[in-house]
Amino acid sequence: MKTVVTACTRDCTGACSILASAEDSKVTKLRGNKEHDVTAGFLCKNTSHYLKTYFYSSNRVLHPLLKENNVWKKISWNEALDIAASKTSEVIKEYGSSAILYYQGFGARTALQAMNRRFFNLLGGVTTTYGTVCGGIGHSAMELDFGTKISHDPLDHINSNLIIVWGRNPAATDVHLWRILRKAKRNGIKIVVIDPVKTKTAKQADEFIQPAPGSDLYLAMSLAKIVLETDNVDYGFIENYTKNFDSYKKILGKYSFGYLSDKCDVDLDKIRELALEYAQGKPSSIITGWGLHRYVQGHLAFRMIDALAAVTGNIGVSGGGVSQGFEEFEYFDFSSVELNERGKNQRKLPMPKIGEAILDTDNPPIKLIFLASGNPVNLNPDSLKVKEGFDSANFVIMMDHFLNDTSESADLFLPTTTYLEEEDLIGSYGHNWVSPINPVVPPQGEAKSEFEIFQLLARRLGIFDEMSGSAKDWLKKLAAPILGQGITFEDLQNAPQRMIKKTEIPFADMKFKTESGRFEFIEELSVKDISIEEFPLKLLSTMAEEFIGSVVPESELVDGFLEVHVHPDILKENNLADGDKALIESPIGSLVVKVKEDDEVRKDYILTYKGGWLKYNKCVNVLTQPIMSEIGDGTPYYDTRVRIKGIDNS
Ligand SMILES: Nc1nc2c(c(=O)[nH]1)N[C@H]1C(S)=C(S)[C@@H](COP(=O)(O)OP(=O)(O)OC[C@H]3O[C@@H](n4cnc5c(=O)[nH]c(N)nc54)[C@H](O)[C@@H]3O)O[C@H]1N2
Ligand SMILES: Nc1nc2c(c(=O)[nH]1)N[C@H]1C(S)=C(S)[C@@H](COP(=O)(O)OP(=O)(O)OC[C@H]3O[C@@H](n4cnc5c(=O)[nH]c(N)nc54)[C@H](O)[C@@H]3O)O[C@H]1N2
Ligand SMILES: [Mo]
């Protein structure tokens, strides 16, 4: 028996360091690695079941597949690579390399994927994407306020007196942050959850505030207004380290308490209590989540939350701050590996509107698509349009472990390895550690790493010299900034490494990365009304605890209905009852769903989860609008307006 240190590469804040045991080339057990102080020696449900439900799942594809007459058929790697290479060179010859779209999803977030991008740059540059279907919006807000996005170490929250979990559900989506919050609670630190949904996290908090979706800016403004009115302001911080305070104060002055409390639909007494606790209990920390990113003007909520932390002087102090997450790729040197300067024909299409963008692109049009670790037909807004976009290309090549909704539009499937079969490094967007990924067993079936696939393609396309070398050689190059800090490559391969010392508190030196060098308050507020009379409800589609992204449990891979939670009053208004089938319509689509009566949801939205398959009629994104946020090129999924009506249930 042997034990190997590796790390989970799935799309999650954890990027957990794992100890994998193997016997006779069979992985027998995965355990959390105690050498990592955030992921702390335990694994989430999804990783605990990973061997059975993912790695050894009978649905995992272990041979290259080619679609002929709409049926997948097994082919050899030689054949698959020859086809991929000849499609690539034909398209380049006829249309130029920018007629190729390389779409990289969020399914795996490792360092070595830089080699995929290098490959495309060596071909002369291809079309890629800009913007994001994940964070983005909040990051741009933080850049405006602080000049950069940095967060407090998750372990620093233990030093707070009060923690506000704002638009995040770590009990389901980040069990390691949840462990820290539970410990904080045991230590007597008050946990407040602000979420329109009574989530698993909310149910275990000391205080739960359930505002209207998309109204957090008003809530943050009213909290700050009370702070000003009761003179709980940190004037020292404001005078010495901030800019635009007067303009910000003027904005607050324009709105009455009545208006603000109405808009967020939170009782003023409750707001007052929280404002005083937050300001007087200093240090207080705010942990923001992805729920805040999902609105056209989501940046306004983030900027008002940052401002609240600033007026109370909760910046630059241990146990304080506004923490969104971490830049998982910041520790690596990508530029020298990716060779962007060689990709002269680069073009970028907006990820939030990828379907329409593919269809509208001309000169040259998109002819060939390479897709790695993503499922855009399922998870990007306006699924049917994304499908139309992918279907419009002459040929689609995908690299994944499983067939998914986007495979319906693909022509060639190249099976890739997982974190139990390959060598790589991974950062995290939930903490500041980098962890090694090491092969535990040889690749299953005929799976190959993306790194090897692109090397084999490079050989066929005459660019092998610049793609050759071992994974280790390239990882050393990518990790150069880490190796410069006295960590050896062997250290990095043997154990997870903390990149920033625990004691480092963001902005403790009061130096901000903005142009002024100060924290910059929001100066102007212009709120757009994007409500639509005919579609009175919002549609929230959050993460499920039981699976990640669109890799749903096997039992879900059957025709059925998306389950949506609806308030009893809304059901009554529409002559619906628990368990009924109903039609949800949005400005761009409609879907037959099954309703679940739920008196814990608010009356202004319908709640469901993301990731259900289009193929089985359970994909919420047939309803979501393909629009971009005002700032940050993000995806405002939850600003989709809908209505619900009964259908014949017989
Ligand atoms: N099990 C599991 N874990 C995951 C994932 C998964 O699919 N499954 N996905 C991973 C990914 S890709 C990400 S980005 C993270 C996301 O991690 P989280 O941010 O924890 O996940 P979400 O479910 O998006 O949670 C957002 C919360 O915001 C709330 N919300 C919605 N609108 C508003 C609003 O207007 N105001 C406020 N205050 N709250 C609002 C939602 O009700 C929801 O509870 O999780 C990662 N972890
Ligand atoms: N309605 C709605 N839509 C949403 C969201 C929402 O809250 N509501 N959340 C958004 C968010 S936060 C995100 S991050 C996106 C995610 O969107 P995507 O990244 O497009 O979707 P995933 O299902 O996470 O895609 C992962 C795919 O990668 C594959 N994969 C996993 N590991 C590997 C690997 O190591 N190599 C390769 N080649 N493939 C691998 C999986 O099998 C899966 O098919 O979805 C967004 N979509
Ligand atoms: Mo995400």
PDB file of C-alpha atoms in Angstrom, residues 208-440:
ATOM      1  CA  PHE A 208     -30.635  35.756  10.191  1.00  0.00           C
ATOM      2  CA  ILE A 209     -31.664  38.721   8.062  1.00  0.00           C
ATOM      3  CA  GLN A 210     -33.702  37.918   4.964  1.00  0.00           C
ATOM      4  CA  PRO A 211     -33.638  40.936   2.616  1.00  0.00           C
ATOM      5  CA  ALA A 212     -35.185  41.228  -0.825  1.00  0.00           C
ATOM      6  CA  PRO A 213     -32.834  39.794  -3.461  1.00  0.00           C
ATOM      7  CA  GLY A 214     -30.594  42.391  -5.090  1.00  0.00           C
ATOM      8  CA  SER A 215     -31.270  44.955  -2.356  1.00  0.00           C
ATOM      9  CA  ASP A 216     -28.078  44.683  -0.313  1.00  0.00           C
ATOM     10  CA  LEU A 217     -26.850  48.107  -1.323  1.00  0.00           C
ATOM     11  CA  TYR A 218     -29.809  49.652   0.493  1.00  0.00           C
ATOM     12  CA  LEU A 219     -29.239  47.494   3.532  1.00  0.00           C
ATOM     13  CA  ALA A 220     -25.535  48.446   3.646  1.00  0.00           C
ATOM     14  CA  MET A 221     -26.460  52.116   3.205  1.00  0.00           C
ATOM     15  CA  SER A 222     -28.953  52.060   6.027  1.00  0.00           C
ATOM     16  CA  LEU A 223     -26.439  50.342   8.310  1.00  0.00           C
ATOM     17  CA  ALA A 224     -23.882  53.059   7.504  1.00  0.00           C
ATOM     18  CA  LYS A 225     -26.437  55.817   7.994  1.00  0.00           C
ATOM     19  CA  ILE A 226     -27.078  54.575  11.520  1.00  0.00           C
ATOM     20  CA  VAL A 227     -23.350  54.391  12.156  1.00  0.00           C
ATOM     21  CA  LEU A 228     -23.047  58.063  11.135  1.00  0.00           C
ATOM     22  CA  GLU A 229     -26.086  59.169  13.048  1.00  0.00           C
ATOM     23  CA  THR A 230     -24.994  57.497  16.269  1.00  0.00           C
ATOM     24  CA  ASP A 231     -21.444  58.771  15.819  1.00  0.00           C
ATOM     25  CA  ASN A 232     -19.873  55.350  15.736  1.00  0.00           C
ATOM     26  CA  VAL A 233     -17.563  56.577  12.999  1.00  0.00           C
ATOM     27  CA  ASP A 234     -13.798  56.041  12.890  1.00  0.00           C
ATOM     28  CA  TYR A 235     -12.851  59.587  11.850  1.00  0.00           C
ATOM     29  CA  GLY A 236      -9.137  58.890  12.281  1.00  0.00           C
ATOM     30  CA  PHE A 237      -9.284  56.241   9.582  1.00  0.00           C
ATOM     31  CA  ILE A 238     -11.474  58.357   7.330  1.00  0.00           C
ATOM     32  CA  GLU A 239      -9.285  61.463   7.524  1.00  0.00           C
ATOM     33  CA  ASN A 240      -5.957  59.750   7.191  1.00  0.00           C
ATOM     34  CA  TYR A 241      -6.622  56.954   4.770  1.00  0.00           C
ATOM     35  CA  THR A 242      -9.681  57.553   2.616  1.00  0.00           C
ATOM     36  CA  LYS A 243     -10.938  59.638  -0.298  1.00  0.00           C
ATOM     37  CA  ASN A 244     -14.452  60.804  -1.316  1.00  0.00           C
ATOM     38  CA  PHE A 245     -15.976  60.546   2.159  1.00  0.00           C
ATOM     39  CA  ASP A 246     -18.002  63.742   1.697  1.00  0.00           C
ATOM     40  CA  SER A 247     -19.530  62.566  -1.585  1.00  0.00           C
ATOM     41  CA  TYR A 248     -20.400  59.246   0.017  1.00  0.00           C
ATOM     42  CA  LYS A 249     -21.990  61.004   2.984  1.00  0.00           C
ATOM     43  CA  LYS A 250     -24.015  63.092   0.559  1.00  0.00           C
ATOM     44  CA  ILE A 251     -25.336  59.957  -1.123  1.00  0.00           C
ATOM     45  CA  LEU A 252     -26.469  58.580   2.233  1.00  0.00           C
ATOM     46  CA  GLY A 253     -28.089  61.921   3.017  1.00  0.00           C
ATOM     47  CA  LYS A 254     -30.299  61.688  -0.045  1.00  0.00           C
ATOM     48  CA  TYR A 255     -32.151  58.590   1.141  1.00  0.00           C
ATOM     49  CA  SER A 256     -34.463  58.375   4.119  1.00  0.00           C
ATOM     50  CA  PHE A 257     -34.419  55.454   6.543  1.00  0.00           C
ATOM     51  CA  GLY A 258     -37.967  54.669   5.511  1.00  0.00           C
ATOM     52  CA  TYR A 259     -37.005  54.397   1.858  1.00  0.00           C
ATOM     53  CA  LEU A 260     -33.930  52.254   2.512  1.00  0.00           C
ATOM     54  CA  SER A 261     -35.662  49.878   4.880  1.00  0.00           C
ATOM     55  CA  ASP A 262     -38.568  49.531   2.437  1.00  0.00           C
ATOM     56  CA  LYS A 263     -36.243  48.775  -0.450  1.00  0.00           C
ATOM     57  CA  CYS A 264     -34.386  45.997   1.341  1.00  0.00           C
ATOM     58  CA  ASP A 265     -37.507  44.963   3.211  1.00  0.00           C
ATOM     59  CA  VAL A 266     -35.745  44.677   6.545  1.00  0.00           C
ATOM     60  CA  ASP A 267     -37.192  46.124   9.690  1.00  0.00           C
ATOM     61  CA  LEU A 268     -35.456  49.324  10.791  1.00  0.00           C
ATOM     62  CA  ASP A 269     -35.094  48.095  14.377  1.00  0.00           C
ATOM     63  CA  LYS A 270     -33.257  45.060  13.163  1.00  0.00           C
ATOM     64  CA  ILE A 271     -30.995  47.227  11.000  1.00  0.00           C
ATOM     65  CA  ARG A 272     -30.275  49.540  13.946  1.00  0.00           C
ATOM     66  CA  GLU A 273     -29.367  46.649  16.206  1.00  0.00           C
ATOM     67  CA  LEU A 274     -26.988  45.151  13.641  1.00  0.00           C
ATOM     68  CA  ALA A 275     -25.394  48.538  12.844  1.00  0.00           C
ATOM     69  CA  LEU A 276     -24.545  49.154  16.488  1.00  0.00           C
ATOM     70  CA  GLU A 277     -23.291  45.632  17.063  1.00  0.00           C
ATOM     71  CA  TYR A 278     -21.148  45.789  13.945  1.00  0.00           C
ATOM     72  CA  ALA A 279     -19.629  49.179  14.740  1.00  0.00           C
ATOM     73  CA  GLN A 280     -19.270  48.896  18.503  1.00  0.00           C
ATOM     74  CA  GLY A 281     -18.174  45.300  18.596  1.00  0.00           C
ATOM     75  CA  LYS A 282     -15.078  46.035  16.504  1.00  0.00           C
ATOM     76  CA  PRO A 283     -13.278  44.175  15.042  1.00  0.00           C
ATOM     77  CA  SER A 284     -16.134  42.831  12.944  1.00  0.00           C
ATOM     78  CA  SER A 285     -15.622  40.947   9.749  1.00  0.00           C
ATOM     79  CA  ILE A 286     -17.750  40.574   6.642  1.00  0.00           C
ATOM     80  CA  ILE A 287     -17.465  37.483   4.456  1.00  0.00           C
ATOM     81  CA  THR A 288     -19.170  38.000   1.116  1.00  0.00           C
ATOM     82  CA  GLY A 289     -20.354  35.292  -1.244  1.00  0.00           C
ATOM     83  CA  TRP A 290     -21.374  34.748  -4.835  1.00  0.00           C
ATOM     84  CA  GLY A 291     -25.009  35.650  -4.239  1.00  0.00           C
ATOM     85  CA  LEU A 292     -23.964  39.301  -4.304  1.00  0.00           C
ATOM     86  CA  HIS A 293     -22.284  38.944  -7.694  1.00  0.00           C
ATOM     87  CA  ARG A 294     -25.356  37.836  -9.562  1.00  0.00           C
ATOM     88  CA  TYR A 295     -26.940  41.228 -10.283  1.00  0.00           C
ATOM     89  CA  VAL A 296     -26.496  43.787 -13.050  1.00  0.00           C
ATOM     90  CA  GLN A 297     -25.480  46.402 -10.481  1.00  0.00           C
ATOM     91  CA  GLY A 298     -23.988  43.952  -8.003  1.00  0.00           C
ATOM     92  CA  HIS A 299     -20.929  46.167  -7.707  1.00  0.00           C
ATOM     93  CA  LEU A 300     -23.040  48.751  -5.858  1.00  0.00           C
ATOM     94  CA  ALA A 301     -23.766  46.277  -3.065  1.00  0.00           C
ATOM     95  CA  PHE A 302     -20.069  45.436  -2.766  1.00  0.00           C
ATOM     96  CA  ARG A 303     -19.042  49.104  -2.770  1.00  0.00           C
ATOM     97  CA  MET A 304     -21.595  49.977  -0.088  1.00  0.00           C
ATOM     98  CA  ILE A 305     -20.442  47.026   2.022  1.00  0.00           C
ATOM     99  CA  ASP A 306     -16.799  48.105   1.672  1.00  0.00           C
ATOM    100  CA  ALA A 307     -17.858  51.635   2.662  1.00  0.00           C
ATOM    101  CA  LEU A 308     -19.587  50.311   5.782  1.00  0.00           C
ATOM    102  CA  ALA A 309     -16.373  48.571   6.815  1.00  0.00           C
ATOM    103  CA  ALA A 310     -14.418  51.760   6.122  1.00  0.00           C
ATOM    104  CA  VAL A 311     -16.596  54.206   8.112  1.00  0.00           C
ATOM    105  CA  THR A 312     -16.365  51.934  11.120  1.00  0.00           C
ATOM    106  CA  GLY A 313     -12.596  51.530  10.755  1.00  0.00           C
ATOM    107  CA  ASN A 314     -12.899  47.796  10.243  1.00  0.00           C
ATOM    108  CA  ILE A 315     -10.144  47.847   7.610  1.00  0.00           C
ATOM    109  CA  GLY A 316      -6.535  46.802   8.101  1.00  0.00           C
ATOM    110  CA  VAL A 317      -7.263  45.215  11.481  1.00  0.00           C
ATOM    111  CA  SER A 318      -7.118  41.594  12.485  1.00  0.00           C
ATOM    112  CA  GLY A 319     -10.632  40.173  12.743  1.00  0.00           C
ATOM    113  CA  GLY A 320     -12.019  42.873  10.441  1.00  0.00           C
ATOM    114  CA  GLY A 321     -12.204  43.489   6.706  1.00  0.00           C
ATOM    115  CA  VAL A 322     -14.433  42.490   3.831  1.00  0.00           C
ATOM    116  CA  SER A 323     -13.339  39.104   2.484  1.00  0.00           C
ATOM    117  CA  GLN A 324     -14.472  37.897  -0.919  1.00  0.00           C
ATOM    118  CA  GLY A 325     -11.915  35.301  -1.750  1.00  0.00           C
ATOM    119  CA  PHE A 326      -8.446  34.836  -3.152  1.00  0.00           C
ATOM    120  CA  GLU A 327      -6.730  35.030  -6.514  1.00  0.00           C
ATOM    121  CA  GLU A 328      -5.955  31.383  -7.038  1.00  0.00           C
ATOM    122  CA  PHE A 329      -3.573  31.979  -9.943  1.00  0.00           C
ATOM    123  CA  GLU A 330      -1.591  34.888  -8.522  1.00  0.00           C
ATOM    124  CA  TYR A 331       1.306  32.801  -7.247  1.00  0.00           C
ATOM    125  CA  PHE A 332       2.321  31.531 -10.678  1.00  0.00           C
ATOM    126  CA  ASP A 333       4.236  33.075 -13.551  1.00  0.00           C
ATOM    127  CA  PHE A 334       1.924  32.488 -16.496  1.00  0.00           C
ATOM    128  CA  SER A 335       3.266  35.047 -18.927  1.00  0.00           C
ATOM    129  CA  SER A 336       6.546  33.325 -19.724  1.00  0.00           C
ATOM    130  CA  VAL A 337       4.731  30.034 -20.313  1.00  0.00           C
ATOM    131  CA  GLU A 338       1.624  31.212 -22.140  1.00  0.00           C
ATOM    132  CA  LEU A 339       3.533  33.337 -24.668  1.00  0.00           C
ATOM    133  CA  ASN A 340       0.683  35.736 -25.261  1.00  0.00           C
ATOM    134  CA  GLU A 341       2.892  37.864 -27.476  1.00  0.00           C
ATOM    135  CA  ARG A 342       3.020  34.987 -29.959  1.00  0.00           C
ATOM    136  CA  GLY A 343      -0.757  34.837 -30.258  1.00  0.00           C
ATOM    137  CA  LYS A 344      -1.177  37.637 -32.785  1.00  0.00           C
ATOM    138  CA  ASN A 345      -4.661  36.522 -33.874  1.00  0.00           C
ATOM    139  CA  GLN A 346      -6.202  36.631 -30.415  1.00  0.00           C
ATOM    140  CA  ARG A 347      -9.788  37.697 -30.063  1.00  0.00           C
ATOM    141  CA  LYS A 348     -12.067  37.533 -27.071  1.00  0.00           C
ATOM    142  CA  LEU A 349     -15.772  36.821 -26.819  1.00  0.00           C
ATOM    143  CA  PRO A 350     -17.863  37.617 -23.715  1.00  0.00           C
ATOM    144  CA  MET A 351     -18.437  34.498 -21.604  1.00  0.00           C
ATOM    145  CA  PRO A 352     -21.807  35.720 -20.226  1.00  0.00           C
ATOM    146  CA  LYS A 353     -23.151  35.988 -23.784  1.00  0.00           C
ATOM    147  CA  ILE A 354     -21.167  33.236 -25.415  1.00  0.00           C
ATOM    148  CA  GLY A 355     -23.987  31.771 -27.529  1.00  0.00           C
ATOM    149  CA  GLU A 356     -24.935  34.998 -29.222  1.00  0.00           C
ATOM    150  CA  ALA A 357     -21.274  36.023 -29.483  1.00  0.00           C
ATOM    151  CA  ILE A 358     -20.335  32.850 -31.368  1.00  0.00           C
ATOM    152  CA  LEU A 359     -23.249  33.311 -33.753  1.00  0.00           C
ATOM    153  CA  ASP A 360     -22.457  36.989 -34.344  1.00  0.00           C
ATOM    154  CA  THR A 361     -18.740  36.586 -34.848  1.00  0.00           C
ATOM    155  CA  ASP A 362     -17.497  37.101 -38.336  1.00  0.00           C
ATOM    156  CA  ASN A 363     -14.269  37.721 -40.137  1.00  0.00           C
ATOM    157  CA  PRO A 364     -13.550  34.939 -39.520  1.00  0.00           C
ATOM    158  CA  PRO A 365     -16.516  33.108 -38.015  1.00  0.00           C
ATOM    159  CA  ILE A 366     -15.978  30.458 -35.325  1.00  0.00           C
ATOM    160  CA  LYS A 367     -15.420  27.177 -37.155  1.00  0.00           C
ATOM    161  CA  LEU A 368     -13.747  24.945 -34.593  1.00  0.00           C
ATOM    162  CA  ILE A 369     -14.207  24.901 -30.814  1.00  0.00           C
ATOM    163  CA  PHE A 370     -11.945  23.319 -28.200  1.00  0.00           C
ATOM    164  CA  LEU A 371     -13.687  22.974 -24.844  1.00  0.00           C
ATOM    165  CA  ALA A 372     -11.833  22.013 -21.673  1.00  0.00           C
ATOM    166  CA  SER A 373     -13.364  21.455 -18.234  1.00  0.00           C
ATOM    167  CA  GLY A 374     -16.586  23.308 -18.845  1.00  0.00           C
ATOM    168  CA  ASN A 375     -20.239  22.801 -19.593  1.00  0.00           C
ATOM    169  CA  PRO A 376     -21.345  26.122 -21.076  1.00  0.00           C
ATOM    170  CA  VAL A 377     -24.574  24.792 -22.612  1.00  0.00           C
ATOM    171  CA  ASN A 378     -25.692  23.891 -19.120  1.00  0.00           C
ATOM    172  CA  LEU A 379     -24.191  26.611 -16.961  1.00  0.00           C
ATOM    173  CA  ASN A 380     -24.001  29.779 -19.021  1.00  0.00           C
ATOM    174  CA  PRO A 381     -27.138  31.871 -19.316  1.00  0.00           C
ATOM    175  CA  ASP A 382     -29.546  31.266 -22.192  1.00  0.00           C
ATOM    176  CA  SER A 383     -28.676  27.595 -22.639  1.00  0.00           C
ATOM    177  CA  LEU A 384     -30.536  27.192 -25.908  1.00  0.00           C
ATOM    178  CA  LYS A 385     -28.640  30.072 -27.496  1.00  0.00           C
ATOM    179  CA  VAL A 386     -25.336  28.665 -26.212  1.00  0.00           C
ATOM    180  CA  LYS A 387     -26.301  25.354 -27.766  1.00  0.00           C
ATOM    181  CA  GLU A 388     -27.102  27.103 -31.027  1.00  0.00           C
ATOM    182  CA  GLY A 389     -23.696  28.776 -30.903  1.00  0.00           C
ATOM    183  CA  PHE A 390     -21.824  25.520 -30.282  1.00  0.00           C
ATOM    184  CA  ASP A 391     -23.926  23.751 -32.927  1.00  0.00           C
ATOM    185  CA  SER A 392     -23.024  26.430 -35.463  1.00  0.00           C
ATOM    186  CA  ALA A 393     -19.321  25.521 -35.415  1.00  0.00           C
ATOM    187  CA  ASN A 394     -18.217  22.910 -37.931  1.00  0.00           C
ATOM    188  CA  PHE A 395     -16.491  20.832 -35.303  1.00  0.00           C
ATOM    189  CA  VAL A 396     -16.343  20.796 -31.489  1.00  0.00           C
ATOM    190  CA  ILE A 397     -13.639  18.956 -29.558  1.00  0.00           C
ATOM    191  CA  MET A 398     -14.125  18.501 -25.832  1.00  0.00           C
ATOM    192  CA  MET A 399     -11.841  17.356 -23.049  1.00  0.00           C
ATOM    193  CA  ASP A 400     -13.636  16.092 -19.969  1.00  0.00           C
ATOM    194  CA  HIS A 401     -14.226  13.084 -17.719  1.00  0.00           C
ATOM    195  CA  PHE A 402     -17.930  12.760 -18.523  1.00  0.00           C
ATOM    196  CA  LEU A 403     -20.339  13.444 -21.318  1.00  0.00           C
ATOM    197  CA  ASN A 404     -22.482  16.453 -20.412  1.00  0.00           C
ATOM    198  CA  ASP A 405     -25.041  18.793 -21.984  1.00  0.00           C
ATOM    199  CA  THR A 406     -22.394  20.437 -24.133  1.00  0.00           C
ATOM    200  CA  SER A 407     -21.382  16.999 -25.499  1.00  0.00           C
ATOM    201  CA  GLU A 408     -24.662  17.030 -27.415  1.00  0.00           C
ATOM    202  CA  SER A 409     -22.996  19.686 -29.581  1.00  0.00           C
ATOM    203  CA  ALA A 410     -19.553  18.049 -29.627  1.00  0.00           C
ATOM    204  CA  ASP A 411     -18.013  15.861 -32.328  1.00  0.00           C
ATOM    205  CA  LEU A 412     -14.907  14.516 -30.659  1.00  0.00           C
ATOM    206  CA  PHE A 413     -14.477  13.602 -26.995  1.00  0.00           C
ATOM    207  CA  LEU A 414     -10.978  13.297 -25.527  1.00  0.00           C
ATOM    208  CA  PRO A 415     -10.997  11.642 -22.085  1.00  0.00           C
ATOM    209  CA  THR A 416      -8.736  13.350 -19.579  1.00  0.00           C
ATOM    210  CA  THR A 417      -7.142  12.331 -16.314  1.00  0.00           C
ATOM    211  CA  THR A 418      -8.110  13.471 -12.828  1.00  0.00           C
ATOM    212  CA  TYR A 419      -6.134  14.651  -9.824  1.00  0.00           C
ATOM    213  CA  LEU A 420      -5.461  11.015  -8.929  1.00  0.00           C
ATOM    214  CA  GLU A 421      -3.639  10.360 -12.215  1.00  0.00           C
ATOM    215  CA  GLU A 422      -1.663  13.479 -13.087  1.00  0.00           C
ATOM    216  CA  GLU A 423       0.981  15.917 -11.931  1.00  0.00           C
ATOM    217  CA  ASP A 424       0.152  19.575 -11.372  1.00  0.00           C
ATOM    218  CA  LEU A 425      -0.175  22.383  -8.798  1.00  0.00           C
ATOM    219  CA  ILE A 426      -3.248  24.207  -7.599  1.00  0.00           C
ATOM    220  CA  GLY A 427      -4.020  27.457  -5.763  1.00  0.00           C
ATOM    221  CA  SER A 428      -7.406  28.217  -4.268  1.00  0.00           C
ATOM    222  CA  TYR A 429     -10.014  30.958  -4.319  1.00  0.00           C
ATOM    223  CA  GLY A 430     -10.848  30.278  -0.676  1.00  0.00           C
ATOM    224  CA  HIS A 431      -7.444  30.521   1.033  1.00  0.00           C
ATOM    225  CA  ASN A 432      -3.836  31.220   0.259  1.00  0.00           C
ATOM    226  CA  TRP A 433      -2.244  27.823  -0.026  1.00  0.00           C
ATOM    227  CA  VAL A 434      -0.784  26.091  -3.082  1.00  0.00           C
ATOM    228  CA  SER A 435      -1.054  22.304  -3.082  1.00  0.00           C
ATOM    229  CA  PRO A 436       0.616  19.581  -5.098  1.00  0.00           C
ATOM    230  CA  ILE A 437      -1.248  17.214  -7.380  1.00  0.00           C
ATOM    231  CA  ASN A 438       0.558  13.907  -7.815  1.00  0.00           C
ATOM    232  CA  PRO A 439      -0.378  10.734  -9.671  1.00  0.00           C
ATOM    233  CA  VAL A 440      -1.619   8.052  -7.289  1.00  0.00           C
TER     234      VAL A 440
END
